[in-house]
Amino acid sequence: MTEPFVIAPEVEAALDEGRPVVALETTLVTHGLPHPDGVRAAAELEDVVRAGGAMPATIGVLDGALRVGLSRAELEQLATARGVAKLNLGNLAAHVAAGAPGSTTVAATLFAAHQAGIRVFATGGIGGVHRDATTSGDVSADLTALARFPVAVVCAGAKAVLDLARTVELLETLGVPVLGLGTDEFPAFYRRASGLPVDRRFDSVDDLACALTAHFDLGLGTGVIVANPIPAADELPREVYDPALERALADAAAQGVRGRAVTPFLLERLRELTGGRTVAANLALLRDNARLAAALAVALAREACGA
Ligand code: PSU
Ligand code: MN
């Protein structure tokens, strides 16, 4: 039988030697971006992490194992396989056992990163509380995973298709700190500001790394949100985004889209409705998050603060 959890040799070596490592997820590759933008983005994010002095560890399920560190060939295989499942903590083990390919969401990637001993993870935006959650009950498994695994998630907030106010409230309930870099506000993915506060603002990577070190050393046990707003030049104008979002949400409701299909449906619909502008913005914020995650991983590996 294949081992169900496999760490790639170069990732394992980096971890053993205490070198900086950044985890990357694969649901954005398979379900968040159109093909072949997804696989291109995955390769590019790895390059950005390496250029920042850290080892990338892209995570996904292939050939009966949850793999930490996919090769380019494996990434290609995952991105082009038919019917790749979107995996969170609930459906992960069954897919591993079945030998079926799957991409990991923030939830499953947090688990794998923690299991491997990786402390920094870059993504686009976390999942959260959906706008119709009171009736649909749709709250992303990302939030409960954030409550369980002590890993820093560098993101541009949560996708603006969500109920951001309730998402921020739930992060607080779960004891997940929201630390802003160069921002007082929780970012809204395609836009820099949401009107919602972060728990604390930092203006340097080193200060932020010290707060992460304190969080880990205290043994608080939860994940941390590192909120990094989309670069100003890449922000989507409100007049483009707002009507597209309204339309996408109405279409999802009219077509009865539910469960794991909701987020990919909304992202794809937004792409169509904005002539691809949401994809360009998504790629820009992903690159910036990968850059910041590498810088944080480097700062943490330096052990400049705390024990
Ligand atoms: N961020 C992106 N694109 C994505 C996602 C995040 O820029 O596709 C994915 C993440 O993998 C996240 C998932 O975990 O969407 C959340 O899905 P849901 O809302 O179904 O929990
Ligand atoms: Mn959901």
Short mmCIF file of C-alpha atoms and ligand atoms in Angstrom, two decimals:
data_model
loop_
_atom_site.label_atom_id
_atom_site.label_comp_id
_atom_site.label_asym_id
_atom_site.label_seq_id
_atom_site.Cartn_x
_atom_site.Cartn_y
_atom_site.Cartn_z
CA MET A 1 0.00 0.00 0.00
CA THR A 2 1.17 3.56 -0.73
CA GLU A 3 1.91 5.74 2.27
CA PRO A 4 -1.08 8.14 2.48
CA PHE A 5 1.08 11.17 3.36
CA VAL A 6 4.19 11.94 1.32
CA ILE A 7 6.59 14.86 1.68
CA ALA A 8 8.78 15.51 -1.39
CA PRO A 9 12.49 14.96 -0.65
CA GLU A 10 13.56 18.57 -1.31
CA VAL A 11 10.79 19.90 0.96
CA GLU A 12 11.70 17.41 3.66
CA ALA A 13 15.38 18.39 3.43
CA ALA A 14 14.51 22.10 3.74
CA LEU A 15 12.34 21.42 6.79
CA ASP A 16 14.97 19.23 8.44
CA GLU A 17 17.56 21.97 7.99
CA GLY A 18 15.24 24.69 9.29
CA ARG A 19 15.20 26.50 5.94
CA PRO A 20 12.13 28.60 5.02
CA VAL A 21 9.25 26.73 3.36
CA VAL A 22 5.93 28.09 2.01
CA ALA A 23 2.89 25.87 1.44
CA LEU A 24 0.69 26.52 -1.61
CA GLU A 25 -2.79 25.11 -2.27
CA THR A 26 -4.16 23.59 -5.49
CA THR A 27 -7.90 24.31 -5.50
CA LEU A 28 -7.16 27.71 -6.99
CA VAL A 29 -5.36 25.82 -9.77
CA THR A 30 -8.20 23.41 -10.55
CA HIS A 31 -11.34 25.29 -9.49
CA GLY A 32 -10.40 28.93 -8.94
CA LEU A 33 -8.84 29.86 -12.28
CA PRO A 34 -9.68 28.76 -15.83
CA HIS A 35 -7.34 26.25 -17.48
CA PRO A 36 -4.47 26.78 -18.30
CA ASP A 37 -4.23 29.95 -16.14
CA GLY A 38 -4.41 27.75 -13.05
CA VAL A 39 -1.42 25.56 -13.77
CA ARG A 40 0.57 28.53 -15.03
CA ALA A 41 -0.20 30.41 -11.85
CA ALA A 42 0.89 27.44 -9.74
CA ALA A 43 4.28 27.33 -11.46
CA GLU A 44 4.64 31.08 -11.24
CA LEU A 45 3.83 31.15 -7.52
CA GLU A 46 6.49 28.53 -6.90
CA ASP A 47 8.98 30.71 -8.79
CA VAL A 48 8.01 33.76 -6.72
CA VAL A 49 8.50 31.80 -3.49
CA ARG A 50 11.92 30.56 -4.66
CA ALA A 51 12.94 34.06 -5.75
CA GLY A 52 12.03 35.19 -2.22
CA GLY A 53 14.48 32.69 -0.75
CA ALA A 54 12.02 30.00 0.38
CA MET A 55 11.15 26.49 -0.73
CA PRO A 56 7.67 26.11 -2.24
CA ALA A 57 5.56 23.11 -1.22
CA THR A 58 2.50 22.84 -3.43
CA ILE A 59 0.00 20.42 -1.91
CA GLY A 60 -2.48 18.06 -3.57
CA VAL A 61 -3.77 14.49 -3.77
CA LEU A 62 -2.40 12.17 -6.47
CA ASP A 63 -1.92 8.40 -6.77
CA GLY A 64 -3.34 7.55 -3.38
CA ALA A 65 -1.43 10.07 -1.28
CA LEU A 66 -1.74 13.55 0.14
CA ARG A 67 1.46 15.06 -1.27
CA VAL A 68 3.40 18.00 0.16
CA GLY A 69 5.55 19.25 -2.69
CA LEU A 70 4.29 18.42 -6.19
CA SER A 71 6.67 18.33 -9.15
CA ARG A 72 5.81 20.35 -12.28
CA ALA A 73 4.75 17.09 -13.96
CA GLU A 74 2.50 16.20 -11.03
CA LEU A 75 0.99 19.69 -11.05
CA GLU A 76 0.30 19.35 -14.76
CA GLN A 77 -1.28 15.96 -14.15
CA LEU A 78 -3.55 17.37 -11.44
CA ALA A 79 -4.48 20.42 -13.53
CA THR A 80 -5.42 18.38 -16.59
CA ALA A 81 -7.05 15.34 -14.95
CA ARG A 82 -10.79 15.04 -15.46
CA GLY A 83 -13.16 15.42 -12.54
CA VAL A 84 -10.57 16.49 -10.00
CA ALA A 85 -12.26 16.72 -6.62
CA LYS A 86 -12.09 19.80 -4.43
CA LEU A 87 -10.94 18.46 -1.09
CA ASN A 88 -11.53 19.78 2.39
CA LEU A 89 -11.18 17.82 5.63
CA GLY A 90 -14.43 15.88 5.16
CA ASN A 91 -13.79 14.28 1.78
CA LEU A 92 -9.98 14.07 1.89
CA ALA A 93 -9.42 10.56 3.25
CA ALA A 94 -12.00 8.89 0.99
CA HIS A 95 -10.31 10.36 -2.09
CA VAL A 96 -6.86 9.33 -0.92
CA ALA A 97 -8.15 5.80 -0.34
CA ALA A 98 -9.81 5.68 -3.76
CA GLY A 99 -6.61 6.79 -5.51
CA ALA A 100 -8.60 9.64 -7.08
CA PRO A 101 -6.89 12.96 -7.89
CA GLY A 102 -7.88 15.93 -5.79
CA SER A 103 -6.90 19.51 -5.17
CA THR A 104 -6.63 20.81 -1.64
CA THR A 105 -8.62 23.79 -0.40
CA VAL A 106 -7.27 26.10 2.27
CA ALA A 107 -8.73 23.71 4.88
CA ALA A 108 -6.96 20.59 3.59
CA THR A 109 -3.77 22.50 2.81
CA LEU A 110 -3.65 23.85 6.38
CA PHE A 111 -3.89 20.30 7.67
CA ALA A 112 -1.13 19.03 5.37
CA ALA A 113 1.15 22.00 6.06
CA HIS A 114 0.80 21.57 9.81
CA GLN A 115 1.35 17.82 9.56
CA ALA A 116 4.57 18.47 7.61
CA GLY A 117 5.80 21.18 9.99
CA ILE A 118 5.30 24.14 7.61
CA ARG A 119 4.32 27.41 9.30
CA VAL A 120 3.55 29.72 6.36
CA PHE A 121 0.99 29.21 3.60
CA ALA A 122 0.06 31.54 0.74
CA THR A 123 -3.31 31.60 -1.02
CA GLY A 124 -5.62 34.10 -2.71
CA GLY A 125 -8.52 34.46 -0.33
CA ILE A 126 -9.89 32.16 2.33
CA GLY A 127 -13.40 30.74 2.25
CA GLY A 128 -15.83 32.04 4.86
CA VAL A 129 -19.46 32.66 5.69
CA HIS A 130 -21.63 32.83 2.56
CA ARG A 131 -24.17 35.61 2.17
CA ASP A 132 -27.09 33.19 2.32
CA ALA A 133 -25.62 31.26 5.25
CA THR A 134 -28.65 31.75 7.49
CA THR A 135 -30.72 29.66 5.08
CA SER A 136 -28.08 27.54 3.30
CA GLY A 137 -25.79 26.94 6.31
CA ASP A 138 -22.85 27.42 3.93
CA VAL A 139 -19.79 28.26 6.00
CA SER A 140 -16.41 27.24 4.57
CA ALA A 141 -14.48 24.42 6.22
CA ASP A 142 -11.51 26.81 5.91
CA LEU A 143 -12.68 28.59 9.06
CA THR A 144 -12.82 25.54 11.30
CA ALA A 145 -9.48 24.36 9.89
CA LEU A 146 -8.02 27.78 10.78
CA ALA A 147 -9.21 27.15 14.34
CA ARG A 148 -7.32 23.86 14.47
CA PHE A 149 -3.96 24.23 12.74
CA PRO A 150 -1.27 26.71 13.81
CA VAL A 151 -0.18 27.94 10.39
CA ALA A 152 -0.03 31.53 9.11
CA VAL A 153 -2.19 32.02 6.00
CA VAL A 154 -1.15 34.94 3.82
CA CYS A 155 -4.23 36.07 1.87
CA ALA A 156 -6.02 39.10 0.46
CA GLY A 157 -8.78 38.58 3.01
CA ALA A 158 -11.77 36.49 2.04
CA LYS A 159 -13.46 36.44 -1.32
CA ALA A 160 -15.85 39.35 -1.62
CA VAL A 161 -18.60 36.98 -2.76
CA LEU A 162 -18.88 36.17 0.97
CA ASP A 163 -20.48 37.91 3.91
CA LEU A 164 -17.24 39.52 5.07
CA ALA A 165 -18.62 40.97 8.31
CA ARG A 166 -19.84 37.58 9.48
CA THR A 167 -16.60 35.94 8.30
CA VAL A 168 -14.56 38.34 10.43
CA GLU A 169 -16.89 37.76 13.42
CA LEU A 170 -16.48 34.02 13.11
CA LEU A 171 -12.68 34.31 12.92
CA GLU A 172 -12.86 36.21 16.20
CA THR A 173 -15.14 33.58 17.75
CA LEU A 174 -12.68 30.88 16.72
CA GLY A 175 -9.74 32.79 18.18
CA VAL A 176 -7.98 33.26 14.84
CA PRO A 177 -5.95 36.50 14.84
CA VAL A 178 -6.29 38.74 11.79
CA LEU A 179 -3.04 40.66 11.32
CA GLY A 180 -2.88 43.31 8.62
CA LEU A 181 0.26 44.23 6.75
CA GLY A 182 0.12 47.92 5.87
CA THR A 183 -3.63 47.97 6.41
CA ASP A 184 -6.13 48.73 9.18
CA GLU A 185 -8.89 46.97 7.28
CA PHE A 186 -9.66 43.38 6.44
CA PRO A 187 -9.10 43.26 2.66
CA ALA A 188 -11.92 42.34 0.30
CA PHE A 189 -9.94 40.23 -2.21
CA TYR A 190 -10.39 42.21 -5.46
CA ARG A 191 -10.51 45.39 -3.41
CA ARG A 192 -8.19 46.69 -0.69
CA ALA A 193 -10.72 47.69 1.91
CA SER A 194 -13.90 46.29 3.42
CA GLY A 195 -14.65 48.74 6.21
CA LEU A 196 -13.98 45.92 8.71
CA PRO A 197 -11.04 46.20 11.10
CA VAL A 198 -8.07 43.84 11.48
CA ASP A 199 -7.00 42.84 15.01
CA ARG A 200 -3.70 44.63 14.59
CA ARG A 201 -1.83 46.48 11.88
CA PHE A 202 1.86 45.92 11.14
CA ASP A 203 4.03 47.98 8.87
CA SER A 204 7.03 45.73 8.57
CA VAL A 205 7.52 42.06 7.75
CA ASP A 206 9.90 41.64 10.71
CA ASP A 207 7.37 42.98 13.23
CA LEU A 208 4.70 40.74 11.75
CA ALA A 209 7.06 37.75 11.95
CA CYS A 210 7.65 38.50 15.64
CA ALA A 211 3.90 38.47 16.29
CA LEU A 212 3.68 35.09 14.50
CA THR A 213 6.58 33.77 16.56
CA ALA A 214 4.81 34.86 19.75
CA HIS A 215 1.59 33.21 18.56
CA PHE A 216 3.36 29.92 17.88
CA ASP A 217 5.53 30.05 21.03
CA LEU A 218 2.53 30.75 23.25
CA GLY A 219 1.00 27.59 21.87
CA LEU A 220 -2.32 29.24 21.09
CA GLY A 221 -2.93 26.45 18.63
CA THR A 222 -4.96 28.34 16.02
CA GLY A 223 -3.99 29.53 12.58
CA VAL A 224 -3.35 33.21 11.88
CA ILE A 225 -4.67 35.32 9.02
CA VAL A 226 -2.01 37.58 7.50
CA ALA A 227 -4.14 40.08 5.61
CA ASN A 228 -2.31 41.50 2.61
CA PRO A 229 -4.45 43.77 0.41
CA ILE A 230 -4.25 43.45 -3.38
CA PRO A 231 -1.65 45.91 -4.80
CA ALA A 232 -3.38 49.25 -5.46
CA ALA A 233 -2.60 49.15 -9.20
CA ASP A 234 -4.42 45.82 -9.56
CA GLU A 235 -7.55 46.68 -7.59
CA LEU A 236 -10.81 46.15 -9.45
CA PRO A 237 -12.93 49.33 -9.74
CA ARG A 238 -16.10 49.15 -7.67
CA GLU A 239 -18.23 50.03 -10.72
CA VAL A 240 -16.91 46.91 -12.47
CA TYR A 241 -17.10 44.58 -9.52
CA ASP A 242 -20.37 45.43 -7.75
CA PRO A 243 -22.80 44.83 -10.64
CA ALA A 244 -20.95 41.68 -11.71
CA LEU A 245 -21.14 40.29 -8.18
CA GLU A 246 -24.85 41.03 -7.89
CA ARG A 247 -25.49 39.24 -11.16
CA ALA A 248 -23.27 36.25 -10.28
CA LEU A 249 -25.01 35.80 -6.91
CA ALA A 250 -28.44 35.99 -8.59
CA ASP A 251 -27.38 33.42 -11.21
CA ALA A 252 -26.10 31.03 -8.54
CA ALA A 253 -29.42 31.31 -6.69
CA ALA A 254 -31.48 30.89 -9.88
CA GLN A 255 -29.51 27.81 -10.92
CA GLY A 256 -29.69 26.30 -7.44
CA VAL A 257 -25.90 25.99 -7.13
CA ARG A 258 -25.02 24.48 -3.75
CA GLY A 259 -22.23 23.22 -1.53
CA ARG A 260 -18.70 22.91 -2.86
CA ALA A 261 -19.83 24.12 -6.28
CA VAL A 262 -20.77 27.60 -5.06
CA THR A 263 -17.34 29.24 -4.84
CA PRO A 264 -16.03 27.91 -8.21
CA PHE A 265 -19.35 28.90 -9.88
CA LEU A 266 -19.17 32.47 -8.58
CA LEU A 267 -15.50 32.89 -9.55
CA GLU A 268 -16.14 31.60 -13.08
CA ARG A 269 -19.26 33.75 -13.50
CA LEU A 270 -17.33 36.83 -12.31
CA ARG A 271 -14.65 36.10 -14.88
CA GLU A 272 -17.25 36.02 -17.67
CA LEU A 273 -19.06 39.12 -16.46
CA THR A 274 -15.90 41.25 -16.12
CA GLY A 275 -14.21 40.13 -19.34
CA GLY A 276 -11.45 38.38 -17.39
CA ARG A 277 -10.60 41.30 -15.12
CA THR A 278 -11.28 39.29 -11.95
CA VAL A 279 -8.74 36.68 -13.13
CA ALA A 280 -6.06 39.31 -13.70
CA ALA A 281 -6.72 40.75 -10.24
CA ASN A 282 -6.70 37.26 -8.70
CA LEU A 283 -3.31 36.48 -10.29
CA ALA A 284 -1.85 39.78 -9.11
CA LEU A 285 -2.88 39.25 -5.49
CA LEU A 286 -1.69 35.64 -5.55
CA ARG A 287 1.78 36.72 -6.68
CA ASP A 288 1.94 39.37 -3.99
CA ASN A 289 0.83 36.91 -1.31
CA ALA A 290 3.47 34.39 -2.40
CA ARG A 291 6.12 37.12 -2.22
CA LEU A 292 5.05 38.14 1.29
CA ALA A 293 4.77 34.53 2.47
CA ALA A 294 8.35 33.86 1.36
CA ALA A 295 9.56 36.97 3.20
CA LEU A 296 7.72 35.87 6.36
CA ALA A 297 9.08 32.33 6.13
CA VAL A 298 12.60 33.73 5.76
CA ALA A 299 12.09 36.03 8.77
CA LEU A 300 10.71 33.15 10.88
CA ALA A 301 13.62 30.88 9.92
CA ARG A 302 16.06 33.59 11.06
CA GLU A 303 14.58 33.28 14.58
CA ALA A 304 15.23 36.97 15.15
CA CYS A 305 12.64 37.26 17.91
CA GLY A 306 11.55 35.16 20.86
CA ALA A 307 12.89 31.74 21.60
N1 PSU B 1 -8.77 31.70 -3.30
C1 PSU B 1 -8.72 31.93 -4.63
N2 PSU B 1 -9.33 31.04 -5.47
C2 PSU B 1 -9.89 29.88 -4.98
C3 PSU B 1 -9.91 29.63 -3.59
C4 PSU B 1 -9.34 30.59 -2.79
O1 PSU B 1 -8.16 32.93 -5.06
O2 PSU B 1 -10.36 29.09 -5.76
C5 PSU B 1 -10.46 28.32 -3.04
C6 PSU B 1 -9.63 27.95 -1.80
O3 PSU B 1 -9.04 26.69 -2.05
C7 PSU B 1 -10.60 27.89 -0.66
C8 PSU B 1 -11.85 27.51 -1.37
O4 PSU B 1 -10.22 27.00 0.33
O5 PSU B 1 -11.80 28.29 -2.58
C9 PSU B 1 -13.07 27.79 -0.52
O6 PSU B 1 -14.13 27.06 -1.00
P1 PSU B 1 -15.51 26.95 -0.15
O7 PSU B 1 -16.05 28.34 -0.14
O8 PSU B 1 -16.35 25.98 -0.92
O9 PSU B 1 -15.12 26.45 1.21
MN MN B 2 -19.10 25.98 1.16
#
